[in-house]
């Protein structure tokens, strides 16, 4: 059988397996549509807070009114009991708390600095950041407003004069919307492709392992094993090059995810990522004798792996054993490489360490897969 005939056989094996079709095609496309649905709005706004107003004066009420008018905040409760405010925060009825101390108005009029206490639920990073940012902006605005009114009353300045000598202008370089889409969705979509690709390869390997165990004679245990494995890489690479083109060319545009990579740099890195994933899946597939097991393993490991990739939780804060473990997975190098290429505008030259790591995974897993399959098939037909 020629190499081309083996490739055709592999294509038939893939497209005749309904489970692989469902995972690779339906799963990849379905996840790309469904996963981002809750995050279309992109930016976290109007987070509920409770205000503990211990001053209860006209100025404190003005401050609360400005807080509720902020685009980031919604004042859901105004209380005068610290215990009530604490209970609301602990029950997740609100996600932040603002404390206005007694003597707030008196100190403001005397020109005495007043400390406002605010806190937010840090379990949700974007919510926490939104509340803290909103309260910071509110505090700065209110402070400047009071200074302006005081100086205008004393005739020290014109009403239109700006009291701030230093102005901070935030320019988010790598996340222009300062929201979820460019912050995490770009990485999640790559991770989805990584997971479905590995599942598909493992299911095919498991199916063939079962047939070989039952002494069934097929091309994968009678023809050159080297050609069979290369053909498998060619087949899945061809499929996922199309899916990558759909993801990065269509879905990234639909969701407004920024892409800055040079096309040559992108495909040079993407093809290495794809072949390393196929090779990794083949190695894991050498242990599979149940076609349901690959999906179960990948789905159960997906959530922990997401937090090890480095874009949500810092990798350096993981235990040493987990830092070593995650560096054995193609997604770690692929996701970080694509983020640097697409979202951060980096060059291929600067991510070559990720490329070489993917190449090392590809070679290592390919050799180990060949050894294990050869040992399994040698007493059969190969």
mmCIF file of C-alpha atoms in Angstrom:
data_model
loop_
_atom_site.group_PDB
_atom_site.id
_atom_site.type_symbol
_atom_site.label_atom_id
_atom_site.label_comp_id
_atom_site.label_asym_id
_atom_site.label_seq_id
_atom_site.Cartn_x
_atom_site.Cartn_y
_atom_site.Cartn_z
ATOM 1 C CA UNK A 1 0.000 0.000 0.000
ATOM 2 C CA UNK A 2 1.441 3.407 -0.969
ATOM 3 C CA UNK A 3 1.685 6.326 1.422
ATOM 4 C CA UNK A 4 -1.144 8.103 -0.408
ATOM 5 C CA UNK A 5 -3.368 5.054 -0.007
ATOM 6 C CA UNK A 6 -2.608 5.004 3.730
ATOM 7 C CA UNK A 7 -3.600 8.686 3.956
ATOM 8 C CA UNK A 8 -6.884 7.895 2.195
ATOM 9 C CA UNK A 9 -7.486 5.029 4.641
ATOM 10 C CA UNK A 10 -6.854 7.381 7.574
ATOM 11 C CA UNK A 11 -9.295 9.918 6.148
ATOM 12 C CA UNK A 12 -11.917 7.197 5.828
ATOM 13 C CA UNK A 13 -11.273 6.028 9.379
ATOM 14 C CA UNK A 14 -11.769 9.550 10.696
ATOM 15 C CA UNK A 15 -14.851 10.425 8.644
ATOM 16 C CA UNK A 16 -16.525 7.058 9.198
ATOM 17 C CA UNK A 17 -16.298 7.424 12.991
ATOM 18 C CA UNK A 18 -19.347 9.371 14.144
ATOM 19 C CA UNK A 19 -17.805 10.094 17.557
ATOM 20 C CA UNK A 20 -14.741 11.737 16.009
ATOM 21 C CA UNK A 21 -16.943 13.731 13.622
ATOM 22 C CA UNK A 22 -19.080 14.962 16.498
ATOM 23 C CA UNK A 23 -16.124 15.937 18.701
ATOM 24 C CA UNK A 24 -13.857 17.432 16.042
ATOM 25 C CA UNK A 25 -16.358 19.254 13.855
ATOM 26 C CA UNK A 26 -19.590 19.659 15.808
ATOM 27 C CA UNK A 27 -17.814 20.124 19.143
ATOM 28 C CA UNK A 28 -15.309 22.682 17.858
ATOM 29 C CA UNK A 29 -17.927 24.776 16.078
ATOM 30 C CA UNK A 30 -20.562 24.441 18.806
ATOM 31 C CA UNK A 31 -18.170 25.530 21.553
ATOM 32 C CA UNK A 32 -17.038 28.489 19.450
ATOM 33 C CA UNK A 33 -20.651 29.701 19.287
ATOM 34 C CA UNK A 34 -21.885 28.769 22.764
ATOM 35 C CA UNK A 35 -18.954 29.490 25.058
ATOM 36 C CA UNK A 36 -18.698 33.261 24.386
ATOM 37 C CA UNK A 37 -22.480 33.818 24.585
ATOM 38 C CA UNK A 38 -22.560 35.075 28.219
ATOM 39 C CA UNK A 39 -19.724 37.495 27.473
ATOM 40 C CA UNK A 40 -20.976 39.321 24.375
ATOM 41 C CA UNK A 41 -21.265 42.531 26.392
ATOM 42 C CA UNK A 42 -17.519 42.109 27.014
ATOM 43 C CA UNK A 43 -17.112 44.785 29.704
ATOM 44 C CA UNK A 44 -18.226 44.337 33.304
ATOM 45 C CA UNK A 45 -20.393 47.300 34.303
ATOM 46 C CA UNK A 46 -22.863 48.403 37.007
ATOM 47 C CA UNK A 47 -21.745 46.165 39.842
ATOM 48 C CA UNK A 48 -23.891 46.199 42.966
ATOM 49 C CA UNK A 49 -22.425 47.736 46.132
ATOM 50 C CA UNK A 50 -23.664 48.574 49.605
ATOM 51 C CA UNK A 51 -22.880 51.970 51.161
ATOM 52 C CA UNK A 52 -22.339 52.175 54.906
ATOM 53 C CA UNK A 53 -23.145 55.859 55.529
ATOM 54 C CA UNK A 54 -22.101 56.717 59.083
ATOM 55 C CA UNK A 55 -22.170 60.473 58.396
ATOM 56 C CA UNK A 56 -25.676 60.829 56.919
ATOM 57 C CA UNK A 57 -25.150 64.414 55.760
ATOM 58 C CA UNK A 58 -25.946 66.321 52.590
ATOM 59 C CA UNK A 59 -22.392 65.882 51.309
ATOM 60 C CA UNK A 60 -22.354 62.134 51.991
ATOM 61 C CA UNK A 61 -25.670 61.799 50.123
ATOM 62 C CA UNK A 62 -24.184 63.757 47.205
ATOM 63 C CA UNK A 63 -21.266 61.324 47.191
ATOM 64 C CA UNK A 64 -23.636 58.341 47.151
ATOM 65 C CA UNK A 65 -25.611 59.920 44.296
ATOM 66 C CA UNK A 66 -22.408 60.256 42.243
ATOM 67 C CA UNK A 67 -21.494 56.636 43.037
ATOM 68 C CA UNK A 68 -24.847 55.418 41.745
ATOM 69 C CA UNK A 69 -24.469 57.565 38.617
ATOM 70 C CA UNK A 70 -21.087 55.984 37.851
ATOM 71 C CA UNK A 71 -20.985 53.635 34.845
ATOM 72 C CA UNK A 72 -19.226 50.996 36.959
ATOM 73 C CA UNK A 73 -21.345 51.052 40.123
ATOM 74 C CA UNK A 74 -24.921 50.532 41.262
ATOM 75 C CA UNK A 75 -25.767 51.433 44.855
ATOM 76 C CA UNK A 76 -28.202 48.698 45.852
ATOM 77 C CA UNK A 77 -28.310 49.367 49.609
ATOM 78 C CA UNK A 78 -27.595 52.309 51.929
ATOM 79 C CA UNK A 79 -27.223 51.140 55.532
ATOM 80 C CA UNK A 80 -25.939 52.498 58.836
ATOM 81 C CA UNK A 81 -24.941 49.183 60.412
ATOM 82 C CA UNK A 82 -21.541 47.557 59.744
ATOM 83 C CA UNK A 83 -23.040 44.123 60.448
ATOM 84 C CA UNK A 84 -25.764 44.557 57.827
ATOM 85 C CA UNK A 85 -23.209 45.673 55.244
ATOM 86 C CA UNK A 86 -20.988 42.699 56.057
ATOM 87 C CA UNK A 87 -23.888 40.249 55.787
ATOM 88 C CA UNK A 88 -24.905 41.607 52.374
ATOM 89 C CA UNK A 89 -21.344 41.179 51.102
ATOM 90 C CA UNK A 90 -20.973 37.657 52.500
ATOM 91 C CA UNK A 91 -24.317 36.559 51.018
ATOM 92 C CA UNK A 92 -23.246 37.821 47.555
ATOM 93 C CA UNK A 93 -26.227 40.147 47.390
ATOM 94 C CA UNK A 94 -23.643 42.824 46.610
ATOM 95 C CA UNK A 95 -20.043 42.509 45.413
ATOM 96 C CA UNK A 96 -18.564 45.611 47.016
ATOM 97 C CA UNK A 97 -18.841 47.889 50.030
ATOM 98 C CA UNK A 98 -18.171 51.616 50.521
ATOM 99 C CA UNK A 99 -17.808 53.064 54.030
ATOM 100 C CA UNK A 100 -18.369 56.807 54.560
ATOM 101 C CA UNK A 101 -17.025 57.632 58.054
ATOM 102 C CA UNK A 102 -18.675 59.917 60.587
ATOM 103 C CA UNK A 103 -17.418 63.472 60.246
ATOM 104 C CA UNK A 104 -17.039 63.158 56.476
ATOM 105 C CA UNK A 105 -18.736 66.496 55.678
ATOM 106 C CA UNK A 106 -17.099 68.335 58.601
ATOM 107 C CA UNK A 107 -13.620 67.195 57.607
ATOM 108 C CA UNK A 108 -14.187 68.077 53.949
ATOM 109 C CA UNK A 109 -15.176 71.656 54.815
ATOM 110 C CA UNK A 110 -12.222 72.001 57.167
ATOM 111 C CA UNK A 111 -9.823 70.716 54.515
ATOM 112 C CA UNK A 112 -8.898 67.698 56.639
ATOM 113 C CA UNK A 113 -8.127 64.548 54.577
ATOM 114 C CA UNK A 114 -10.816 61.903 54.989
ATOM 115 C CA UNK A 115 -10.219 58.202 54.413
ATOM 116 C CA UNK A 116 -12.935 56.233 52.688
ATOM 117 C CA UNK A 117 -12.897 52.465 53.114
ATOM 118 C CA UNK A 118 -14.001 50.321 50.214
ATOM 119 C CA UNK A 119 -13.740 46.630 49.571
ATOM 120 C CA UNK A 120 -14.816 44.192 46.885
ATOM 121 C CA UNK A 121 -15.170 40.451 46.375
ATOM 122 C CA UNK A 122 -11.808 39.391 44.894
ATOM 123 C CA UNK A 123 -13.139 35.944 43.943
ATOM 124 C CA UNK A 124 -14.226 37.491 40.640
ATOM 125 C CA UNK A 125 -11.261 39.348 39.229
ATOM 126 C CA UNK A 126 -13.127 41.442 36.652
ATOM 127 C CA UNK A 127 -15.876 42.362 39.126
ATOM 128 C CA UNK A 128 -13.305 43.274 41.761
ATOM 129 C CA UNK A 129 -11.342 45.412 39.305
ATOM 130 C CA UNK A 130 -14.505 47.163 38.081
ATOM 131 C CA UNK A 131 -15.628 48.124 41.591
ATOM 132 C CA UNK A 132 -12.193 49.280 42.737
ATOM 133 C CA UNK A 133 -11.645 51.256 39.541
ATOM 134 C CA UNK A 134 -15.091 52.856 39.821
ATOM 135 C CA UNK A 135 -14.585 53.883 43.446
ATOM 136 C CA UNK A 136 -11.098 55.215 42.727
ATOM 137 C CA UNK A 137 -12.361 57.351 39.859
ATOM 138 C CA UNK A 138 -15.276 58.546 41.982
ATOM 139 C CA UNK A 139 -12.977 59.508 44.869
ATOM 140 C CA UNK A 140 -10.627 61.450 42.606
ATOM 141 C CA UNK A 141 -13.490 63.214 40.838
ATOM 142 C CA UNK A 142 -15.227 64.166 44.092
ATOM 143 C CA UNK A 143 -11.984 65.413 45.635
ATOM 144 C CA UNK A 144 -11.244 67.666 42.662
ATOM 145 C CA UNK A 145 -14.836 68.899 42.644
ATOM 146 C CA UNK A 146 -14.647 69.929 46.304
ATOM 147 C CA UNK A 147 -11.311 71.688 45.746
ATOM 148 C CA UNK A 148 -12.737 73.536 42.777
ATOM 149 C CA UNK A 149 -15.801 74.710 44.715
ATOM 150 C CA UNK A 150 -13.736 75.827 47.702
ATOM 151 C CA UNK A 151 -11.309 77.851 45.616
ATOM 152 C CA UNK A 152 -14.115 79.382 43.583
ATOM 153 C CA UNK A 153 -15.891 80.455 46.777
ATOM 154 C CA UNK A 154 -12.707 82.113 48.057
ATOM 155 C CA UNK A 155 -12.138 83.766 44.683
ATOM 156 C CA UNK A 156 -8.743 82.105 44.238
ATOM 157 C CA UNK A 157 -9.472 80.739 40.779
ATOM 158 C CA UNK A 158 -11.901 80.776 37.914
ATOM 159 C CA UNK A 159 -14.707 78.225 37.907
ATOM 160 C CA UNK A 160 -13.376 76.567 34.752
ATOM 161 C CA UNK A 161 -9.844 76.126 36.034
ATOM 162 C CA UNK A 162 -8.622 72.565 36.495
ATOM 163 C CA UNK A 163 -7.406 71.762 40.013
ATOM 164 C CA UNK A 164 -5.393 68.692 38.935
ATOM 165 C CA UNK A 165 -1.778 69.322 38.010
ATOM 166 C CA UNK A 166 -1.223 65.711 36.982
ATOM 167 C CA UNK A 167 -3.601 63.757 34.799
ATOM 168 C CA UNK A 168 -3.471 60.001 34.346
ATOM 169 C CA UNK A 169 -4.646 58.713 30.967
ATOM 170 C CA UNK A 170 -5.120 54.933 30.821
ATOM 171 C CA UNK A 171 -4.159 53.344 27.497
ATOM 172 C CA UNK A 172 -4.700 49.546 27.556
ATOM 173 C CA UNK A 173 -2.175 48.262 25.041
ATOM 174 C CA UNK A 174 -3.072 44.563 24.878
ATOM 175 C CA UNK A 175 -6.734 44.665 25.905
ATOM 176 C CA UNK A 176 -8.291 47.729 24.229
ATOM 177 C CA UNK A 177 -11.809 46.999 25.477
ATOM 178 C CA UNK A 178 -10.564 46.292 29.031
ATOM 179 C CA UNK A 179 -13.017 43.392 29.000
ATOM 180 C CA UNK A 180 -13.284 39.643 28.815
ATOM 181 C CA UNK A 181 -13.032 39.169 25.050
ATOM 182 C CA UNK A 182 -9.383 40.081 24.549
ATOM 183 C CA UNK A 183 -8.490 39.203 28.125
ATOM 184 C CA UNK A 184 -9.352 35.508 28.035
ATOM 185 C CA UNK A 185 -11.577 34.459 25.132
ATOM 186 C CA UNK A 186 -8.703 34.531 22.612
ATOM 187 C CA UNK A 187 -6.842 31.960 24.725
ATOM 188 C CA UNK A 188 -9.959 29.887 25.465
ATOM 189 C CA UNK A 189 -10.726 29.427 21.761
ATOM 190 C CA UNK A 190 -7.212 28.088 21.132
ATOM 191 C CA UNK A 191 -7.635 25.771 24.126
ATOM 192 C CA UNK A 192 -10.915 24.438 22.663
ATOM 193 C CA UNK A 193 -9.119 23.499 19.430
ATOM 194 C CA UNK A 194 -6.322 21.869 21.449
ATOM 195 C CA UNK A 195 -8.774 19.754 23.453
ATOM 196 C CA UNK A 196 -10.980 18.624 20.569
ATOM 197 C CA UNK A 197 -7.936 17.716 18.470
ATOM 198 C CA UNK A 198 -6.448 15.543 21.203
ATOM 199 C CA UNK A 199 -9.802 13.876 21.879
ATOM 200 C CA UNK A 200 -10.250 13.067 18.178
ATOM 201 C CA UNK A 201 -6.793 11.501 17.863
ATOM 202 C CA UNK A 202 -7.230 9.504 21.062
ATOM 203 C CA UNK A 203 -10.616 8.145 19.958
ATOM 204 C CA UNK A 204 -9.151 6.978 16.643
ATOM 205 C CA UNK A 205 -6.238 5.298 18.444
ATOM 206 C CA UNK A 206 -8.614 3.653 20.942
ATOM 207 C CA UNK A 207 -10.811 2.335 18.113
ATOM 208 C CA UNK A 208 -7.797 0.817 16.367
ATOM 209 C CA UNK A 209 -6.402 -0.594 19.619
ATOM 210 C CA UNK A 210 -9.667 -2.429 20.199
ATOM 211 C CA UNK A 211 -9.667 -3.816 16.645
ATOM 212 C CA UNK A 212 -6.057 -4.963 17.012
ATOM 213 C CA UNK A 213 -6.820 -6.594 20.350
ATOM 214 C CA UNK A 214 -9.639 -8.514 18.655
ATOM 215 C CA UNK A 215 -7.140 -9.767 16.020
ATOM 216 C CA UNK A 216 -8.763 -7.795 13.228
ATOM 217 C CA UNK A 217 -6.527 -7.205 10.239
ATOM 218 C CA UNK A 218 -6.405 -3.588 9.039
ATOM 219 C CA UNK A 219 -4.005 -1.204 7.320
ATOM 220 C CA UNK A 220 -2.799 0.247 10.642
ATOM 221 C CA UNK A 221 -1.434 -3.113 11.834
ATOM 222 C CA UNK A 222 -0.296 -4.507 8.492
ATOM 223 C CA UNK A 223 1.322 -1.544 6.722
ATOM 224 C CA UNK A 224 4.416 0.455 7.705
ATOM 225 C CA UNK A 225 3.731 1.894 11.163
ATOM 226 C CA UNK A 226 5.900 4.934 10.413
ATOM 227 C CA UNK A 227 3.753 5.768 7.357
ATOM 228 C CA UNK A 228 0.558 5.184 9.327
ATOM 229 C CA UNK A 229 1.575 7.638 12.067
ATOM 230 C CA UNK A 230 2.768 10.233 9.555
ATOM 231 C CA UNK A 231 -0.496 9.829 7.644
ATOM 232 C CA UNK A 232 -2.434 10.380 10.877
ATOM 233 C CA UNK A 233 -0.555 13.613 11.453
ATOM 234 C CA UNK A 234 -1.224 14.718 7.874
ATOM 235 C CA UNK A 235 -4.951 13.952 8.088
ATOM 236 C CA UNK A 236 -5.627 15.692 11.417
ATOM 237 C CA UNK A 237 -3.358 18.602 10.474
ATOM 238 C CA UNK A 238 -5.331 19.143 7.257
ATOM 239 C CA UNK A 239 -8.600 19.144 9.206
ATOM 240 C CA UNK A 240 -7.357 21.523 11.888
ATOM 241 C CA UNK A 241 -5.707 23.931 9.479
ATOM 242 C CA UNK A 242 -9.235 24.491 8.157
ATOM 243 C CA UNK A 243 -10.645 24.848 11.686
ATOM 244 C CA UNK A 244 -7.851 27.272 12.634
ATOM 245 C CA UNK A 245 -8.668 29.339 9.546
ATOM 246 C CA UNK A 246 -12.343 29.400 10.580
ATOM 247 C CA UNK A 247 -11.550 30.292 14.205
ATOM 248 C CA UNK A 248 -8.973 32.987 13.570
ATOM 249 C CA UNK A 249 -10.445 34.251 10.318
ATOM 250 C CA UNK A 250 -14.146 34.200 11.222
ATOM 251 C CA UNK A 251 -14.839 33.810 14.944
ATOM 252 C CA UNK A 252 -12.093 36.190 16.039
ATOM 253 C CA UNK A 253 -13.613 38.814 13.718
ATOM 254 C CA UNK A 254 -17.147 38.127 14.929
ATOM 255 C CA UNK A 255 -16.160 38.558 18.583
ATOM 256 C CA UNK A 256 -13.903 41.546 17.909
ATOM 257 C CA UNK A 257 -10.734 39.811 19.092
ATOM 258 C CA UNK A 258 -7.678 41.711 17.911
ATOM 259 C CA UNK A 259 -5.280 39.857 15.611
ATOM 260 C CA UNK A 260 -1.944 41.458 14.802
ATOM 261 C CA UNK A 261 0.164 38.478 13.743
ATOM 262 C CA UNK A 262 1.943 38.356 10.404
ATOM 263 C CA UNK A 263 0.242 35.585 8.314
ATOM 264 C CA UNK A 264 3.522 33.738 7.733
ATOM 265 C CA UNK A 265 4.479 33.910 11.422
ATOM 266 C CA UNK A 266 0.999 32.772 12.425
ATOM 267 C CA UNK A 267 0.841 29.701 10.158
ATOM 268 C CA UNK A 268 4.465 28.743 10.812
ATOM 269 C CA UNK A 269 3.697 28.602 14.527
ATOM 270 C CA UNK A 270 0.150 27.213 14.114
ATOM 271 C CA UNK A 271 1.254 24.199 12.047
ATOM 272 C CA UNK A 272 3.875 23.264 14.636
ATOM 273 C CA UNK A 273 1.242 23.607 17.361
ATOM 274 C CA UNK A 274 -1.182 21.362 15.434
ATOM 275 C CA UNK A 275 1.337 18.582 14.705
ATOM 276 C CA UNK A 276 2.571 18.609 18.315
ATOM 277 C CA UNK A 277 -1.046 18.217 19.507
ATOM 278 C CA UNK A 278 -1.587 15.290 17.115
ATOM 279 C CA UNK A 279 1.614 13.628 18.284
ATOM 280 C CA UNK A 280 0.670 14.227 21.930
ATOM 281 C CA UNK A 281 -2.781 12.731 21.287
ATOM 282 C CA UNK A 282 -1.237 9.662 19.596
ATOM 283 C CA UNK A 283 0.970 9.017 22.616
ATOM 284 C CA UNK A 284 -1.981 9.258 25.010
ATOM 285 C CA UNK A 285 -3.956 7.109 22.569
ATOM 286 C CA UNK A 286 -1.513 4.224 23.007
ATOM 287 C CA UNK A 287 -3.041 3.715 26.475
ATOM 288 C CA UNK A 288 -6.664 3.844 25.311
ATOM 289 C CA UNK A 289 -8.856 0.745 24.885
ATOM 290 C CA UNK A 290 -12.194 2.446 25.488
ATOM 291 C CA UNK A 291 -13.543 4.981 22.999
ATOM 292 C CA UNK A 292 -15.511 6.796 25.723
ATOM 293 C CA UNK A 293 -12.484 7.331 27.942
ATOM 294 C CA UNK A 294 -10.679 10.081 25.925
ATOM 295 C CA UNK A 295 -13.657 12.458 26.105
ATOM 296 C CA UNK A 296 -14.087 11.848 29.835
ATOM 297 C CA UNK A 297 -10.398 12.407 30.586
ATOM 298 C CA UNK A 298 -10.113 15.606 28.545
ATOM 299 C CA UNK A 299 -13.352 17.115 29.845
ATOM 300 C CA UNK A 300 -12.446 16.420 33.479
ATOM 301 C CA UNK A 301 -8.954 17.871 33.056
ATOM 302 C CA UNK A 302 -9.981 20.965 31.066
ATOM 303 C CA UNK A 303 -10.915 23.268 33.948
ATOM 304 C CA UNK A 304 -7.764 22.592 36.030
ATOM 305 C CA UNK A 305 -5.612 22.984 32.912
ATOM 306 C CA UNK A 306 -7.177 26.362 32.084
ATOM 307 C CA UNK A 307 -5.859 27.744 35.372
ATOM 308 C CA UNK A 308 -2.385 26.348 34.669
ATOM 309 C CA UNK A 309 -1.984 27.994 31.259
ATOM 310 C CA UNK A 310 -0.754 31.292 32.707
ATOM 311 C CA UNK A 311 -3.272 33.757 31.256
ATOM 312 C CA UNK A 312 -5.766 33.580 34.156
ATOM 313 C CA UNK A 313 -3.573 32.576 37.104
ATOM 314 C CA UNK A 314 0.209 33.253 37.234
ATOM 315 C CA UNK A 315 2.129 30.057 36.480
ATOM 316 C CA UNK A 316 4.908 30.969 38.909
ATOM 317 C CA UNK A 317 2.447 30.769 41.812
ATOM 318 C CA UNK A 318 1.631 27.117 41.054
ATOM 319 C CA UNK A 319 3.389 24.371 43.040
ATOM 320 C CA UNK A 320 6.668 23.266 41.426
ATOM 321 C CA UNK A 321 5.251 19.884 40.436
ATOM 322 C CA UNK A 322 2.372 21.555 38.549
ATOM 323 C CA UNK A 323 4.740 24.014 36.869
ATOM 324 C CA UNK A 324 6.713 21.037 35.573
ATOM 325 C CA UNK A 325 3.553 19.167 34.552
ATOM 326 C CA UNK A 326 2.031 22.029 32.543
ATOM 327 C CA UNK A 327 5.237 22.414 30.529
ATOM 328 C CA UNK A 328 4.649 18.936 29.100
ATOM 329 C CA UNK A 329 1.382 20.023 27.452
ATOM 330 C CA UNK A 330 1.289 21.647 23.982
ATOM 331 C CA UNK A 331 -1.485 24.083 24.992
ATOM 332 C CA UNK A 332 0.849 25.876 27.418
ATOM 333 C CA UNK A 333 3.281 26.895 24.687
ATOM 334 C CA UNK A 334 0.614 27.280 22.012
ATOM 335 C CA UNK A 335 -1.712 29.586 23.940
ATOM 336 C CA UNK A 336 1.078 31.826 25.211
ATOM 337 C CA UNK A 337 2.635 31.922 21.750
ATOM 338 C CA UNK A 338 -0.627 32.881 20.021
ATOM 339 C CA UNK A 339 -1.381 35.562 22.634
ATOM 340 C CA UNK A 340 2.037 37.132 22.093
ATOM 341 C CA UNK A 341 1.688 36.959 18.309
ATOM 342 C CA UNK A 342 -1.919 38.093 17.984
ATOM 343 C CA UNK A 343 -2.833 40.167 21.029
ATOM 344 C CA UNK A 344 0.573 41.611 21.956
ATOM 345 C CA UNK A 345 1.975 42.118 18.467
ATOM 346 C CA UNK A 346 5.166 40.172 19.165
ATOM 347 C CA UNK A 347 7.343 38.713 16.401
ATOM 348 C CA UNK A 348 7.946 35.052 15.622
ATOM 349 C CA UNK A 349 11.614 35.511 16.516
ATOM 350 C CA UNK A 350 10.677 36.336 20.130
ATOM 351 C CA UNK A 351 8.501 33.239 20.602
ATOM 352 C CA UNK A 352 10.874 30.718 19.068
ATOM 353 C CA UNK A 353 11.389 29.171 22.511
ATOM 354 C CA UNK A 354 7.677 28.207 22.418
ATOM 355 C CA UNK A 355 8.156 26.853 18.882
ATOM 356 C CA UNK A 356 11.149 24.725 19.901
ATOM 357 C CA UNK A 357 9.250 23.401 22.933
ATOM 358 C CA UNK A 358 6.359 22.344 20.681
ATOM 359 C CA UNK A 359 8.844 20.711 18.314
ATOM 360 C CA UNK A 360 10.393 18.798 21.244
ATOM 361 C CA UNK A 361 6.924 17.580 22.326
ATOM 362 C CA UNK A 362 6.184 16.529 18.736
ATOM 363 C CA UNK A 363 9.388 14.485 18.323
ATOM 364 C CA UNK A 364 9.264 12.935 21.798
ATOM 365 C CA UNK A 365 5.608 11.885 21.579
ATOM 366 C CA UNK A 366 6.026 10.609 18.019
ATOM 367 C CA UNK A 367 8.956 8.373 18.989
ATOM 368 C CA UNK A 368 7.180 7.094 22.111
ATOM 369 C CA UNK A 369 4.001 6.430 20.096
ATOM 370 C CA UNK A 370 5.969 4.510 17.477
ATOM 371 C CA UNK A 371 7.691 2.376 20.122
ATOM 372 C CA UNK A 372 4.484 1.569 21.968
ATOM 373 C CA UNK A 373 2.428 0.797 18.845
ATOM 374 C CA UNK A 374 5.269 -1.282 17.379
ATOM 375 C CA UNK A 375 5.427 -3.360 20.535
ATOM 376 C CA UNK A 376 1.651 -3.831 20.513
ATOM 377 C CA UNK A 377 1.401 -4.781 16.832
ATOM 378 C CA UNK A 378 4.550 -6.874 16.439
ATOM 379 C CA UNK A 379 2.882 -10.076 17.570
ATOM 380 C CA UNK A 380 -0.111 -9.415 15.327
ATOM 381 C CA UNK A 381 0.220 -8.549 11.651
ATOM 382 C CA UNK A 382 2.829 -5.788 11.444
#
